[in-house]
Structures are given as structure tokens and as C-alpha cells.
């Protein structure tokens, strides 16, 4: 009797596994992401045979805390300050880092720059590409500058070959571009499938940990669902970085969504120029560039990303609706939050916005869902509704509750200091924070608002 190859269904967005096909993934709620994949694996070599040969470590025995020796984690300087910050202070030796993002956003570019910088520091770097030919890589490298001889390139997609080469060459840093092109012979499904991507990552994880090599893995985020996205391997790696930003705008944001060696949600800001990605040292200035002064519906607010405050302009446009059903739109911030804030304005402040369309936009294309933006969004909406502009040297932040009260937010001192640094004169803050903030920022006129109605009187 022929043996049936077992197959299971995987969600290509989050890796959810199911024995039957489903239209919507119960894990990530995406539609139409399930694909069937065979799960037949070639018989793996006996584990006991490979023990003690250096392939697998000896079976570890349990240890008490006092027996565990701490060795300071060694970090490499990537010479890109923004990247070092996102990584938590440099690249940790032996760590596995996933760099995700849309195709064409700049993943290969930044990793080639990192590879160049590290090799300049006499580290041996191996850049393995499954996407581009060596000539294409050279063309890109020529745009980026000079590269030393410590940096080696290789076009390869077979993981056993990669493992063999890495154990022979023993580089300190390896770059895999991209995980969706790699394949492992022991898995029968095609490159880019969920099981292939997972299996390949586990091989890389083993290489990183057993040989103490730092490995960067590139993972494309694809909307079409042709290949498994990087989310399916987030749990396996030490650090997950995502590149965000509008492909048509020049700036890019690198965000840490998971980091075993540093704080998450830390961001790095870059600008794509003709010589590769260049760090943006002062993102607030960058985000506020070209801001209209004295236009209604615009106010500057402050968000804290990781440990870094960023000033951002909130724009709102409230216009009479032409249809019976008013339109609401939010760009860069949470749509449901905007709806909720409009309901608060309607009920608590008596602004009847039911006959108006409302559009809210965070200028610069950044995506922020922090509640401290609430007060800024409310004031921008009110300003546009009344067609009354807010002074351009005013900034406001605070969380807005359902009864229209303005609530405190964390790291307020960082926010006011950033506002002062960029030349703002007045700052509307949650009233509860006023006494504390007065000390940290004497040069700024601080106004405490207990509710949105309070804040509204100021504009
Ligand atoms: P790339 O790093 O190839 O993207 P990914 O690896 O994420 O798919 O980035 C390609 C884009 O960057 C492409 O649109 C061209 C642009 N680019 C520059 O603008 N300047 C440069 O110096 C380089 C190398 C690329
Ligand atoms: Mg690329």
C-alpha cells in the first residue's frame, strides 16, 4: 500500500497550523492565507550519533543559579548609531537577527552597509545572497563606497552548503538575504513555504549558537501571500527589526519589535539617499519640516518611541459631508481611536460632528498608536471644525478618557524637553503632571489641562 504523504495547512502570515483549510486565520485574522504543505521530513540522523562530534552539544545537565557563569555579552559596533541604538547598543556576538520589511525598502542596502563597516573593523563578514548575482551586489556596493577584503560574498540558496561553508570559513558575522529563497533538502516543500522558512531558520539558529556567529536574516513582508512572511519566525530569533516607511518618501524607520538584548519599540530613523541609507540624528526636526504655520486643523504633539521623544504634526480636516453617512479616515494612527475621540468630542463637548467628514493624518507618514497623541488629535479636530488655527509654537500631549478628561502619560519630562529643544513656547500637558514638569522644564510655558474642554479654551 502506498504511504500517504501527510500534509497540513499553514497560515502564511503568522504560521498558524491547521489540519484543514480555513478561509480566515484564527491566529492573525487574515483572510485567504492558508496553503497546504507536505510535512514529510527525511529521516534525521540519529541524535546520539552526532553528539560529541561537535555537531550537537553534549546533553546539558541542570544547573543552579550559582553555577551559571555570566560572561559579558560582547557587542560589535556597526558604526551606524541609529542601528546600534535599535539593537540595544551594538550587535551582540552569536545573536540571530531578523530584518523584515516590504521589498525594495532598503534591507539589503543597510545590511551591506553594516557588512562594510564591520569588515572595516577587521571582522570577517560573509554576505550570502539568494536573490542577487555577485555582479548586482558589486553594482550596489559601488554606490555605497569602499569595501575591504574581509567582506566576502557568495550566491547560495542551499542551507547544507551554507552550513558547510560557514563552518569552514568561520566568519564572525553572516548575512542571509533572504530567508524566503533558502531551502533545506530535508524538507520537501518549496522555498518560501512556512515549513521551509522555519526549518531554514532553525538551521541558522543552530549555526549562530554553536559557532558564536552573529547572523542577520532578511525576511520580506509580502501582501500577496506568495511566500511566508517573517512573522512565522519571530519567535525563533533573538531580535526582530522591521523597516517601515512609505516607499515613495525618502525616510525609513527601523523598529525593534522584539529584542532579547535591549529594549523593544526603539526606533532608528534613516533617509534613503543616492549613497545608501543615512542616519537622521534629529527625527523631530525632520518630521516637522515644511509644516504649514497658522493653518487650521494642525497641531504638534509628542510621541515617545522606545526611549526617544519624537515631535509630530497631527493634521485634521473636518468638512461638511455630501452624503448621509459621514466619512472618517485615519492615516498613520488608529482608525478606531479617532472614532472614539470624535464620539467623546460629540458627547462631552457638544460638538455635533455627525454631519461632517473627518480626516486625520500624521504628517510625515509615520505610524504611531500611542494614546499620548489623543489630545493633539482632539485639538486638531476642534481647530478644523471651528476653522480656527492654533499658534504654531504650541504643542499638546495627553491621553483622553471617555469622559473627556486628560490623563497623564509616561515619560512626560522627555516630551517637554524635546519641545523646548525645538523652540516651542507653550505646552499643553495633563494637569496632574504640571507640578512635576515645572521643575524639569523652566524655559517653557506649561499649561495644565484637566479635560479636553479646558484645553479647547486655550485655542
Ligand atoms: P534594497 O536594499 O534593494 O531593498 P530590499 O533589500 O529591502 O528589497 O533597496 C532598494 C531601493 O533602494 C531601490 O528602490 C533603490 C534604492 N536605493 C537608493 O535610493 N540609494 C542607494 O544607494 C541604494 C543602494 C538603493
Ligand atoms: Mg534585497
Coordinates of N, CA and C in Angstrom, one line a residue, residues 301 333 337-338 340-341 369-381 396-401 452:
X301 N 2.3 67.4 18.3 CA 2.2 66.6 19.5 C 3.5 65.8 19.7
X333 N -2.5 56.6 12.2 CA -2.9 56.4 13.6 C -4.1 55.5 13.6
X337 N -9.5 54.5 17.3 CA -9.2 55.5 18.3 C -9.8 56.9 17.9
X338 N -9.6 57.2 16.6 CA -10.1 58.5 16.1 C -11.6 58.6 16.2
X340 N -13.4 57.0 18.4 CA -13.7 57.1 19.8 C -13.6 58.5 20.3
X341 N -12.5 59.2 19.8 CA -12.2 60.5 20.3 C -13.3 61.5 19.7
X369 N 0.6 54.6 17.4 CA -0.7 54.4 18.0 C -0.6 54.7 19.5
X370 N 0.2 55.6 19.9 CA 0.4 55.9 21.3 C -0.8 56.7 21.8
X371 N -1.4 56.5 23.0 CA -2.5 57.3 23.5 C -2.1 58.7 23.8
X372 N -0.8 59.0 23.9 CA -0.5 60.4 24.2 C -0.8 61.3 23.1
X373 N -1.1 60.8 21.9 CA -1.5 61.6 20.8 C -2.9 62.1 20.9
X374 N -3.7 61.5 21.8 CA -5.2 61.8 21.8 C -5.5 63.3 21.9
X375 N -4.8 64.0 22.8 CA -5.1 65.4 23.0 C -4.8 66.2 21.7
X376 N -3.7 65.8 21.1 CA -3.4 66.5 19.8 C -4.4 66.3 18.8
X377 N -4.9 65.0 18.7 CA -5.9 64.7 17.6 C -7.2 65.5 17.9
X378 N -7.6 65.5 19.2 CA -8.8 66.2 19.6 C -8.7 67.7 19.2
X379 N -7.5 68.3 19.6 CA -7.4 69.7 19.3 C -7.3 70.0 17.8
X380 N -6.7 69.1 17.1 CA -6.6 69.3 15.6 C -8.1 69.3 15.0
X381 N -8.8 68.3 15.5 CA -10.2 68.2 15.0 C -11.0 69.4 15.4
X396 N 0.9 70.0 22.3 CA 0.0 69.4 23.3 C 0.1 67.9 23.3
X397 N 0.1 67.3 24.5 CA 0.0 65.8 24.5 C -0.7 65.4 25.8
X398 N -1.3 64.2 25.7 CA -2.0 63.6 26.9 C -3.0 62.6 26.4
X399 N -3.4 61.7 27.2 CA -4.3 60.7 26.8 C -5.7 61.2 27.2
X400 N -6.7 60.9 26.3 CA -8.1 61.4 26.6 C -8.9 60.2 26.9
X401 N -9.6 60.4 28.1 CA -10.5 59.3 28.5 C -11.9 59.5 28.0
X452 N -10.5 68.0 27.9 CA -10.4 68.5 26.6 C -11.1 69.9 26.5

